[in-house]
PDB file of C-alpha atoms and ligand atoms in Angstrom:
ATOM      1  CA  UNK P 142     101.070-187.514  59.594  1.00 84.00           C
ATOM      2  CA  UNK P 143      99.340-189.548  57.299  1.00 95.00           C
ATOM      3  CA  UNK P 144      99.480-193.733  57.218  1.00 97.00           C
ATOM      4  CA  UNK P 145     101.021-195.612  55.196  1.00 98.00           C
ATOM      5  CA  UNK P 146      98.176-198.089  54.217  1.00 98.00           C
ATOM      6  CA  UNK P 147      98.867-201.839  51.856  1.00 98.00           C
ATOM      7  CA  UNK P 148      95.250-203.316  51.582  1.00 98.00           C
ATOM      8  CA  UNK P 149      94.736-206.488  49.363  1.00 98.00           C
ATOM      9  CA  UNK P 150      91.523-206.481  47.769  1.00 98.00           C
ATOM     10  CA  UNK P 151      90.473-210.685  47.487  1.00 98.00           C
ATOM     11  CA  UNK P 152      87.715-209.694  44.750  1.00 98.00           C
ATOM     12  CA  UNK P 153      85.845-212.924  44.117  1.00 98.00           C
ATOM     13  CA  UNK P 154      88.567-215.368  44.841  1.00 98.00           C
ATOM     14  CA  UNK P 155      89.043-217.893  47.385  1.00 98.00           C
ATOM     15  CA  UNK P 156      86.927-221.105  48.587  1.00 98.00           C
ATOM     16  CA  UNK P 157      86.803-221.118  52.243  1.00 98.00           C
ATOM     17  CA  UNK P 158      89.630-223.152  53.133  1.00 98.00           C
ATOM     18  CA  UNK P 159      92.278-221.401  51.115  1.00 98.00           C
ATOM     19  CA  UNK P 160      91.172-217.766  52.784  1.00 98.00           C
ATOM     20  CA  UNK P 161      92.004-219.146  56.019  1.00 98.00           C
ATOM     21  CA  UNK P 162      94.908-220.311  54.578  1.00 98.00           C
ATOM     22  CA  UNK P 163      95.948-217.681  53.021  1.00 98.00           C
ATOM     23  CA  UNK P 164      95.252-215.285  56.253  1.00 98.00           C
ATOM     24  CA  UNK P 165      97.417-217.826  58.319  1.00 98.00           C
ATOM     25  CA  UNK P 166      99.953-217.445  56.212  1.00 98.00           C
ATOM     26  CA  UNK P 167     100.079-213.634  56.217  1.00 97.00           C
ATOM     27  CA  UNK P 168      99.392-213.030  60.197  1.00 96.00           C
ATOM     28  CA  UNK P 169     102.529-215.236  60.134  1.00 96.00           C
ATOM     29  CA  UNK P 170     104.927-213.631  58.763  1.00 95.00           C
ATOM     30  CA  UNK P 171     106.554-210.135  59.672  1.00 89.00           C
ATOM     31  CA  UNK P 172     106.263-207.006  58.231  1.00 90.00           C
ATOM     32  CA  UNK P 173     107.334-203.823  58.593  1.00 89.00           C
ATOM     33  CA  UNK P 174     105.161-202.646  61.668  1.00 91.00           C
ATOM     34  CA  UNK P 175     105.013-198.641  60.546  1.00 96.00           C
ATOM     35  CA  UNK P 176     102.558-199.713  57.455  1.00 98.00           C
ATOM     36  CA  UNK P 177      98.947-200.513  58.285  1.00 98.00           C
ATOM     37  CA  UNK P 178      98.194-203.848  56.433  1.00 98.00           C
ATOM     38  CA  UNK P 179      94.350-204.200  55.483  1.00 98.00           C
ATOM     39  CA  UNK P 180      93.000-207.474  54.031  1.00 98.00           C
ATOM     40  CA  UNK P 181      89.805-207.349  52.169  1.00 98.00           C
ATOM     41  CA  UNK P 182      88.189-210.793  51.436  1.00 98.00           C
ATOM     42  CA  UNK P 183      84.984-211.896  50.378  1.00 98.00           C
ATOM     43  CA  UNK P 184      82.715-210.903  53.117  1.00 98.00           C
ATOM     44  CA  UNK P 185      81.474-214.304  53.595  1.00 98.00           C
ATOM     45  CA  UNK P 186      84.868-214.969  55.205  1.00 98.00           C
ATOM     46  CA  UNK P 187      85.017-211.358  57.377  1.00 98.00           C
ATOM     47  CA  UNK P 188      83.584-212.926  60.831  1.00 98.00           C
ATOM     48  CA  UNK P 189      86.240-215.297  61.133  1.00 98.00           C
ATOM     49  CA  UNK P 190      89.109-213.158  59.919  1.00 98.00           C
ATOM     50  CA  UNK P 191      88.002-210.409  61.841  1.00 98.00           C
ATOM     51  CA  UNK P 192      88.604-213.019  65.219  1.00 98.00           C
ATOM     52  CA  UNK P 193      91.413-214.634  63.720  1.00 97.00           C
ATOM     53  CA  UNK P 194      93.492-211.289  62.796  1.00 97.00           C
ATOM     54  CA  UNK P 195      92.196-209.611  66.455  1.00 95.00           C
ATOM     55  CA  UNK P 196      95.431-209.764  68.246  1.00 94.00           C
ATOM     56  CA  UNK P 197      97.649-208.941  65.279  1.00 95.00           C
ATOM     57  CA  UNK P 198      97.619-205.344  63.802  1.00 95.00           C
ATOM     58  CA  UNK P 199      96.245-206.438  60.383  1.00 97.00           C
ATOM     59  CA  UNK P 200      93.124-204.549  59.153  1.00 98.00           C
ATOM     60  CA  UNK P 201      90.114-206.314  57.785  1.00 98.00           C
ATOM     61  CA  UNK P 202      87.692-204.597  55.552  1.00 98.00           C
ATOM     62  CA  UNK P 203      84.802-205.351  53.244  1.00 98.00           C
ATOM     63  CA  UNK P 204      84.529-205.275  49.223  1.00 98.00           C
ATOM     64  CA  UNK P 205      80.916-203.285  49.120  1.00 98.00           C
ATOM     65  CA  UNK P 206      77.987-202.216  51.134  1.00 98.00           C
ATOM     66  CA  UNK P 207      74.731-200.929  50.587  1.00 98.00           C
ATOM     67  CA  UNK P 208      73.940-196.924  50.533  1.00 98.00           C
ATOM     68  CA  UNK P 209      70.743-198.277  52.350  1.00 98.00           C
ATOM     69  CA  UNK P 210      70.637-198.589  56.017  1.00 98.00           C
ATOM     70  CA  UNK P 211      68.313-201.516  56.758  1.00 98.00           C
ATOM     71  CA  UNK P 212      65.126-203.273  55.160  1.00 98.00           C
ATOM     72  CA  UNK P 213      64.059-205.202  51.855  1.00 98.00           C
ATOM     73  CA  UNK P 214      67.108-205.202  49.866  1.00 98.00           C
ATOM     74  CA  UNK P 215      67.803-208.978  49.086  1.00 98.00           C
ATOM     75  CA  UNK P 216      71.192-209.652  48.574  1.00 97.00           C
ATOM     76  CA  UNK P 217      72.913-206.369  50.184  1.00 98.00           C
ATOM     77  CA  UNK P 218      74.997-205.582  52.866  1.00 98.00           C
ATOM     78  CA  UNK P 219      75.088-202.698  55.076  1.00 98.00           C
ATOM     79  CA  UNK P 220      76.999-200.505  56.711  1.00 98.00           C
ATOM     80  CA  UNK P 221      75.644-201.103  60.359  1.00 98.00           C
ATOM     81  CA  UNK P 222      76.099-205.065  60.007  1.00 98.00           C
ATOM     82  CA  UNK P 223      79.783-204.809  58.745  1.00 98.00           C
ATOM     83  CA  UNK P 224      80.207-202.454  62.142  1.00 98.00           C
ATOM     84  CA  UNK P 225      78.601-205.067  63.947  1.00 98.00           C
ATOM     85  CA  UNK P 226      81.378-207.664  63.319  1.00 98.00           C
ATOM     86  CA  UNK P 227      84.123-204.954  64.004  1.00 97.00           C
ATOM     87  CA  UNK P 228      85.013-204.995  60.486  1.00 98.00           C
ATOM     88  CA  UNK P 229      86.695-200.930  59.920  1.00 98.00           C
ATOM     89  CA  UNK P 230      87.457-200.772  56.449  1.00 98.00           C
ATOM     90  CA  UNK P 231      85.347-201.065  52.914  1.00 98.00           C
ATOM     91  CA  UNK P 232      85.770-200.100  49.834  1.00 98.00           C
ATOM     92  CA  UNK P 233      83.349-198.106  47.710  1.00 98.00           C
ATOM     93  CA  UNK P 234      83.208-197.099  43.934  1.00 97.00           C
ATOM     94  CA  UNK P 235      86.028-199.667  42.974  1.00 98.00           C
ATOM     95  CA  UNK P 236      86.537-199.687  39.099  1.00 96.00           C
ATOM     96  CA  UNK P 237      84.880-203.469  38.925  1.00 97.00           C
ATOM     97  CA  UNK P 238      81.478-201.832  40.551  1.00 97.00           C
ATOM     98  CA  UNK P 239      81.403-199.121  38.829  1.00 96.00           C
ATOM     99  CA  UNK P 240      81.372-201.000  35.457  1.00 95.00           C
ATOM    100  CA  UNK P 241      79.962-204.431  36.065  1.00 96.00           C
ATOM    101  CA  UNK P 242      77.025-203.070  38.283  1.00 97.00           C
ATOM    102  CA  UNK P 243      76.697-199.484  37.281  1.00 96.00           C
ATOM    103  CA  UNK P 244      77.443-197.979  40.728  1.00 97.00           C
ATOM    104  CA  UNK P 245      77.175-193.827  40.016  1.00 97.00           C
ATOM    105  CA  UNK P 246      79.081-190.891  42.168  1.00 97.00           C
ATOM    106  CA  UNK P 247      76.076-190.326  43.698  1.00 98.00           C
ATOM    107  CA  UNK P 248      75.189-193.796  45.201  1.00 98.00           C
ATOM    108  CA  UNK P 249      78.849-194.037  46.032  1.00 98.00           C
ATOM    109  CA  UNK P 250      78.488-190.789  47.713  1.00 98.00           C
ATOM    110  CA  UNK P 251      75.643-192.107  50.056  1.00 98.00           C
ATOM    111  CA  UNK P 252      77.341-195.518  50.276  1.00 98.00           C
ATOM    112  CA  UNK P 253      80.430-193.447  52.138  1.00 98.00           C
ATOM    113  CA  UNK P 254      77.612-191.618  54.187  1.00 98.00           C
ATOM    114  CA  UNK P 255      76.663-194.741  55.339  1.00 98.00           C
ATOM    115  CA  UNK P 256      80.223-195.742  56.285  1.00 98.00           C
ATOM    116  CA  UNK P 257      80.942-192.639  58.132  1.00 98.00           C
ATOM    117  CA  UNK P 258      77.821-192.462  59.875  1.00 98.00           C
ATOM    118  CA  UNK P 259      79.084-196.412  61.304  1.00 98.00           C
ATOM    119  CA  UNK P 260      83.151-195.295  61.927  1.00 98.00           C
ATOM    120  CA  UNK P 261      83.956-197.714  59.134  1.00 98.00           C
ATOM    121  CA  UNK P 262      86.838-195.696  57.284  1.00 98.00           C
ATOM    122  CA  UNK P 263      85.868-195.974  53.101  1.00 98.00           C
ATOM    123  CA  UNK P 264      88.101-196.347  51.087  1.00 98.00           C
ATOM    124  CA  UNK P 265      87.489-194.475  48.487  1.00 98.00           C
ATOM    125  CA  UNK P 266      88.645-195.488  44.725  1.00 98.00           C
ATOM    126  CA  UNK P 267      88.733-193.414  41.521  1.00 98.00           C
ATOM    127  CA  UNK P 268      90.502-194.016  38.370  1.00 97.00           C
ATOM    128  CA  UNK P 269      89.882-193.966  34.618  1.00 96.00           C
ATOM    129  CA  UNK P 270      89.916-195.902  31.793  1.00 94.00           C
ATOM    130  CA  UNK P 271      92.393-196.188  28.619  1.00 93.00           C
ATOM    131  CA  UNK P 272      90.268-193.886  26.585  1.00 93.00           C
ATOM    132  CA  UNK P 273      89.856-191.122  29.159  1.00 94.00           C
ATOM    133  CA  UNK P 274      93.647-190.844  29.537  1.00 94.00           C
ATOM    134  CA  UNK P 275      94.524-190.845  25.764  1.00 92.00           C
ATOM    135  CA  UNK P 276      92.291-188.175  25.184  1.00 94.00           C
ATOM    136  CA  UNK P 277      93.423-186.376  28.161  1.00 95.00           C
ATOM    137  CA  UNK P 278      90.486-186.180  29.886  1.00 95.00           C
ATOM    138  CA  UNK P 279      92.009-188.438  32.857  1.00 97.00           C
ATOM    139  CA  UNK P 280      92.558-185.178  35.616  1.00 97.00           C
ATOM    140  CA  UNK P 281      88.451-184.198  34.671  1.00 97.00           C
ATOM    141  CA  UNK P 282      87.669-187.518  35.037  1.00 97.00           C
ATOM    142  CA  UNK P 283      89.111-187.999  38.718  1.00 98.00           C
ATOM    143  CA  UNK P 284      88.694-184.649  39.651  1.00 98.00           C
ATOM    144  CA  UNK P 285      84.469-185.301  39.121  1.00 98.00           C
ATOM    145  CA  UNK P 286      84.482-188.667  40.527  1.00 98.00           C
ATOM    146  CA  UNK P 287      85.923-187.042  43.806  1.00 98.00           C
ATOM    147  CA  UNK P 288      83.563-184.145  43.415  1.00 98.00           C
ATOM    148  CA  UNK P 289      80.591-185.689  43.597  1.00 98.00           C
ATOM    149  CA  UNK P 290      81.608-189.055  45.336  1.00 98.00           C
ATOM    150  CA  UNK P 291      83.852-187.490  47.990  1.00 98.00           C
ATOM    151  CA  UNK P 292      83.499-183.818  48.615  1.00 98.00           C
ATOM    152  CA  UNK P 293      80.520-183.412  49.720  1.00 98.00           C
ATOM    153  CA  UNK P 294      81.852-185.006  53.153  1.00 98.00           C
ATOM    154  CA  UNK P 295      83.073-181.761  56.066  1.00 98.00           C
ATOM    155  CA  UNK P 296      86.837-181.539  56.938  1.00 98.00           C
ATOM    156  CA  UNK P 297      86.376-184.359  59.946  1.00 97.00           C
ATOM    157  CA  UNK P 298      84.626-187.171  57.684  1.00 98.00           C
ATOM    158  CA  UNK P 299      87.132-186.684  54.722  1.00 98.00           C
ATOM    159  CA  UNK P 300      89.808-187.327  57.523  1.00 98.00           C
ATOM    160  CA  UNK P 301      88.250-190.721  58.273  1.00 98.00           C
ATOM    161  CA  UNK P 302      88.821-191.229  54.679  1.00 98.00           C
ATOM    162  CA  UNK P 303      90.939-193.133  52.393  1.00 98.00           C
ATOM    163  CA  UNK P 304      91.587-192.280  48.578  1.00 98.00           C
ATOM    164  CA  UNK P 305      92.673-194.978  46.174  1.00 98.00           C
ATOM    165  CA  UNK P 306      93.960-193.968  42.554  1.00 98.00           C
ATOM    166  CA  UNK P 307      93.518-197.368  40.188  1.00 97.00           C
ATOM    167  CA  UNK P 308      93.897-196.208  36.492  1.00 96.00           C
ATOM    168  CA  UNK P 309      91.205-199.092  35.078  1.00 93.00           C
ATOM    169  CA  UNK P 310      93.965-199.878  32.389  1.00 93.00           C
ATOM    170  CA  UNK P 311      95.968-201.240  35.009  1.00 92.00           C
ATOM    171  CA  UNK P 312      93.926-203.394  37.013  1.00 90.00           C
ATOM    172  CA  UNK P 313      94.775-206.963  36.286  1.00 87.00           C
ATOM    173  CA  UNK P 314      96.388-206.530  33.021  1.00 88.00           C
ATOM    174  CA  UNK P 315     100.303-206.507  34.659  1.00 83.00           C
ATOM    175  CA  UNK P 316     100.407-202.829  32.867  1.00 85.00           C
ATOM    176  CA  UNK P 317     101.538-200.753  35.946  1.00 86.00           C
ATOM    177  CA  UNK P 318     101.132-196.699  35.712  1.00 88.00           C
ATOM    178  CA  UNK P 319     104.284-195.908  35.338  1.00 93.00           C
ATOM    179  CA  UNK P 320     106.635-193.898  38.931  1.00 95.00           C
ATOM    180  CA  UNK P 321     106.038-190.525  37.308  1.00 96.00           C
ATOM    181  CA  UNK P 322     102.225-191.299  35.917  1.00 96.00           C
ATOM    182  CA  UNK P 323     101.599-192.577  39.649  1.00 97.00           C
ATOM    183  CA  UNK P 324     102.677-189.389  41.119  1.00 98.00           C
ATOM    184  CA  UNK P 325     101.693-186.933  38.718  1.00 97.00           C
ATOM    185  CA  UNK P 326      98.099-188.095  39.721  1.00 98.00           C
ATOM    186  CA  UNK P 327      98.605-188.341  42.906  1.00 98.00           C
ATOM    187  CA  UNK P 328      99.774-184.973  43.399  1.00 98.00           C
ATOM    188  CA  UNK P 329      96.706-183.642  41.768  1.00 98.00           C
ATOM    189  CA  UNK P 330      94.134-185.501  44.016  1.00 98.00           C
ATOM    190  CA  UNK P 331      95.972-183.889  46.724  1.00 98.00           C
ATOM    191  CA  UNK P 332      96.107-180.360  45.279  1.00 98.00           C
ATOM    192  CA  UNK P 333      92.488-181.042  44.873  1.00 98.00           C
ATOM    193  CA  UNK P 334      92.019-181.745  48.420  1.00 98.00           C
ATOM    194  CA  UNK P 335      93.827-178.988  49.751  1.00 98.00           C
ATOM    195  CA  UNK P 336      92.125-176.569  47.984  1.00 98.00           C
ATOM    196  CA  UNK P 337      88.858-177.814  49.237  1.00 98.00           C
ATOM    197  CA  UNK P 338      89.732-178.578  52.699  1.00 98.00           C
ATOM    198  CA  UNK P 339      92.848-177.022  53.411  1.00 98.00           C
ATOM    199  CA  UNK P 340      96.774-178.127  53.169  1.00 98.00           C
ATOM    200  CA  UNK P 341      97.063-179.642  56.628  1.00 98.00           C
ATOM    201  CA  UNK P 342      94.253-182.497  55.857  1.00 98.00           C
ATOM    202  CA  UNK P 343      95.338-182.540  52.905  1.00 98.00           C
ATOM    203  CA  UNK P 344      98.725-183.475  53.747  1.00 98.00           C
ATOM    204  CA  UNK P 345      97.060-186.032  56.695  1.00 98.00           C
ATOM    205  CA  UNK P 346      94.844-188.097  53.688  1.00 98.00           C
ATOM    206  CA  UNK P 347      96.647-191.495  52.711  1.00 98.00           C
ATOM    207  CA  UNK P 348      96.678-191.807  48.908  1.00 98.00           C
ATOM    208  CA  UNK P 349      96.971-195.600  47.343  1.00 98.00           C
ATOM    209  CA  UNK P 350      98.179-196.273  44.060  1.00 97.00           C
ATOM    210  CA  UNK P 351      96.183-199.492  42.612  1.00 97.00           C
ATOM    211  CA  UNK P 352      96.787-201.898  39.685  1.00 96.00           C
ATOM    212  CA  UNK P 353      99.462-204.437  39.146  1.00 94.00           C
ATOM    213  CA  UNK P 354     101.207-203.129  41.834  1.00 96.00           C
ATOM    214  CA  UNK P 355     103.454-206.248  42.817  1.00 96.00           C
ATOM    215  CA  UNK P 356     106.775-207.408  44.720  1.00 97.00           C
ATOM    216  CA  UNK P 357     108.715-206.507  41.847  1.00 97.00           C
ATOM    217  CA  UNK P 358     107.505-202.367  41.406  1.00 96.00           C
ATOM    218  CA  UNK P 359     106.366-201.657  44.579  1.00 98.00           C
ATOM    219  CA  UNK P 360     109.031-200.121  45.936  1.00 97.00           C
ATOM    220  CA  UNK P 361     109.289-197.488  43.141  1.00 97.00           C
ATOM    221  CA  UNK P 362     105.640-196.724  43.291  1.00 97.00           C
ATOM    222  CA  UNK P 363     105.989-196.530  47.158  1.00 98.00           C
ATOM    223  CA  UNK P 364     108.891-193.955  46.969  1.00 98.00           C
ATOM    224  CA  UNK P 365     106.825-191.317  45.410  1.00 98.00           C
ATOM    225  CA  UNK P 366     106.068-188.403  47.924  1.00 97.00           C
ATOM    226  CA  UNK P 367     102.492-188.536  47.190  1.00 98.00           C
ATOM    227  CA  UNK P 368     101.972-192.258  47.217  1.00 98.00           C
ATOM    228  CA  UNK P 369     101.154-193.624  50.564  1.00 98.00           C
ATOM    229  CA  UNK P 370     101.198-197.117  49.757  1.00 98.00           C
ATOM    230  CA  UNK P 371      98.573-199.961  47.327  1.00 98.00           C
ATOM    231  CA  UNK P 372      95.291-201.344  46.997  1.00 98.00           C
ATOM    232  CA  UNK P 373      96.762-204.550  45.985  1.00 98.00           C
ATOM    233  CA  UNK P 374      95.124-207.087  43.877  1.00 97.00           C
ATOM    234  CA  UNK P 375      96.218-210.381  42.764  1.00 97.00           C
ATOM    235  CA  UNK P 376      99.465-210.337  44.035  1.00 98.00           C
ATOM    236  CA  UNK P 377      97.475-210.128  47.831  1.00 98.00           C
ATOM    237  CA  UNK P 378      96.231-213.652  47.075  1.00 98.00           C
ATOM    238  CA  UNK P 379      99.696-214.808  47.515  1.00 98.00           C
ATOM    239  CA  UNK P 380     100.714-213.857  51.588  1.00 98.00           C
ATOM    240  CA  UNK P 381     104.392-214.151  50.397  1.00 98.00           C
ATOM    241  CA  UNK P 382     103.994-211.531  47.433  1.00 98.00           C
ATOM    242  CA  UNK P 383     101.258-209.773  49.808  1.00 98.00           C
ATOM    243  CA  UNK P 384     104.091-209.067  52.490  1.00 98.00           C
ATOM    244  CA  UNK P 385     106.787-207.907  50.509  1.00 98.00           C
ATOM    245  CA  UNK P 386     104.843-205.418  49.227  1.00 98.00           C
ATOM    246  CA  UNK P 387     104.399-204.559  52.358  1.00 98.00           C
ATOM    247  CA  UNK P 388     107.777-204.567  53.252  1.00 97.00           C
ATOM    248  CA  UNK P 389     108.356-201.850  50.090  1.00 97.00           C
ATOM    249  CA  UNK P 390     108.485-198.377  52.129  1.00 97.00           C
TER     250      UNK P 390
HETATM  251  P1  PGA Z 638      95.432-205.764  40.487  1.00 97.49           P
HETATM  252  O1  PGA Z 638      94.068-205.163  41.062  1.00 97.49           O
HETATM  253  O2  PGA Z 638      96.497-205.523  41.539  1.00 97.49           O
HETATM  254  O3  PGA Z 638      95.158-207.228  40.247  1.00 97.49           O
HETATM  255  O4  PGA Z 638      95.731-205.021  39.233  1.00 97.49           O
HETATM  256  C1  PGA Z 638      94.025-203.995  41.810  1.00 97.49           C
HETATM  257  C2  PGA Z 638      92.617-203.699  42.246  1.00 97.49           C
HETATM  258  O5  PGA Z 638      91.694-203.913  41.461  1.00 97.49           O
HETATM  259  O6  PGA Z 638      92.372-203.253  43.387  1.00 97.49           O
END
């Protein structure tokens, strides 16, 4: 049966001494122990969370890595050094990358390569933006992102996989998709993965829902049968707000 999965994604926020604050805080307090909680912070920070979060059940993952292995790429990541810290998580194709440094389905299809090929599970996001869905084109739109980001991956990799659905016109602008808008995508990315890879891994692939998803609509969101929890932004700088979505199921 599949997880149910609340990740906070940091984004650029944070100075060193209110991450380890704000992990404190959250390792701290309790939580409903059927969810899998995942933080995400700036990788700068992921050594020491990853010790300071190793006897609790919380998750740690990483914001980006390279689709390169190793070798003269100033400035990047990759997949085999974020392994090498025991970090399992990372996200890859989120809405902000896409955009701000033109990541394509096809270098966010060898960036997942390079996560499988290390056991880091990718978490994979798709989602469009205000245009696409008022002219409709919103299912084409997700259904190619995942078609040339995603499916290229064989029925065990996609099962190391996680999918996160963040309409763009969501993300940080306190617009939420709305219960029924949440689910009526959600259903389709999994109708989409059971006809590629069949209804049992279908049914075992944790969907998120992403953008302003907070204490206050969580719960909603989360009751959805196709929604298997967040990819939480701003409200997972705050442990307090970051728990009680948590504690949403
Ligand atoms: P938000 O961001 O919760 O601040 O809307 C979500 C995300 O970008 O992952």
């Amino acid at each position: 049966m599949r997880k149910k999965i609340v990740a906070g994604n940091w984004k650029m926020n944070k100075t060193h001494s209110e991450a380890i604050e704000l992990i404190t805080g959250i390792v701290e307090m309790s939580y409903d122990d059927s969810v899998q909680l995942i933080v995400i912070p700036p990788a700068v920070y992921a050594v020491e969370i990853e010790e300071m979060t190793s006897e609790s059940s919380v998750g740690v993952g990483v914001q980006n890595t390279s689709q390169y292995e190793s070798g003269a790429f100033t400035g990047e990541l990759s997949a085999t050094m974020i392994k090498s810290i025991r970090v399992k998580y990372a996200l890859v194709g989120h809405s902000e990358r896409r955009e701000y440094f033109n990541e394509t389905n096809e270098v966010l299809a060898e960036k997942t390569n390079q996560l499988l090929k290390n056991s880091i599970t990718p978490i994979f996001c798709c989602g469009e933006v205000l245009e696409e869905r008022e002219s409709e084109n919103h299912f084409n739109l997700i259904e190619l992102q995942l078609n040339e980001g995603l499916f290229h991956l064989d029925s065990v990799q996609i099962l190391n996989c996680v999918i996160a659905y963040e309409p763009v016109w969501a993300i940080g602008t306190g617009v939420t998709a709305s219960s029924d808008q949440a689910q009526e995508m959600h259903q389709f990315i999994r109708k989409l993965l059971m006809n590629k890879y069949g209804e049992n891994i279908a049914n075992d692939i944790s969907i998120l829902y992403g953008g302003s998803c907070k204490p206050g609509n969580a719960k909603e969101l989360f009751a959805n049968a196709d929604v298997d929890g967040g990819l939480i932004g701003g409200a997972s700088l705050n442990a307090a707000d970051f728990i009680a979505i948590a504690n949403s199921f």
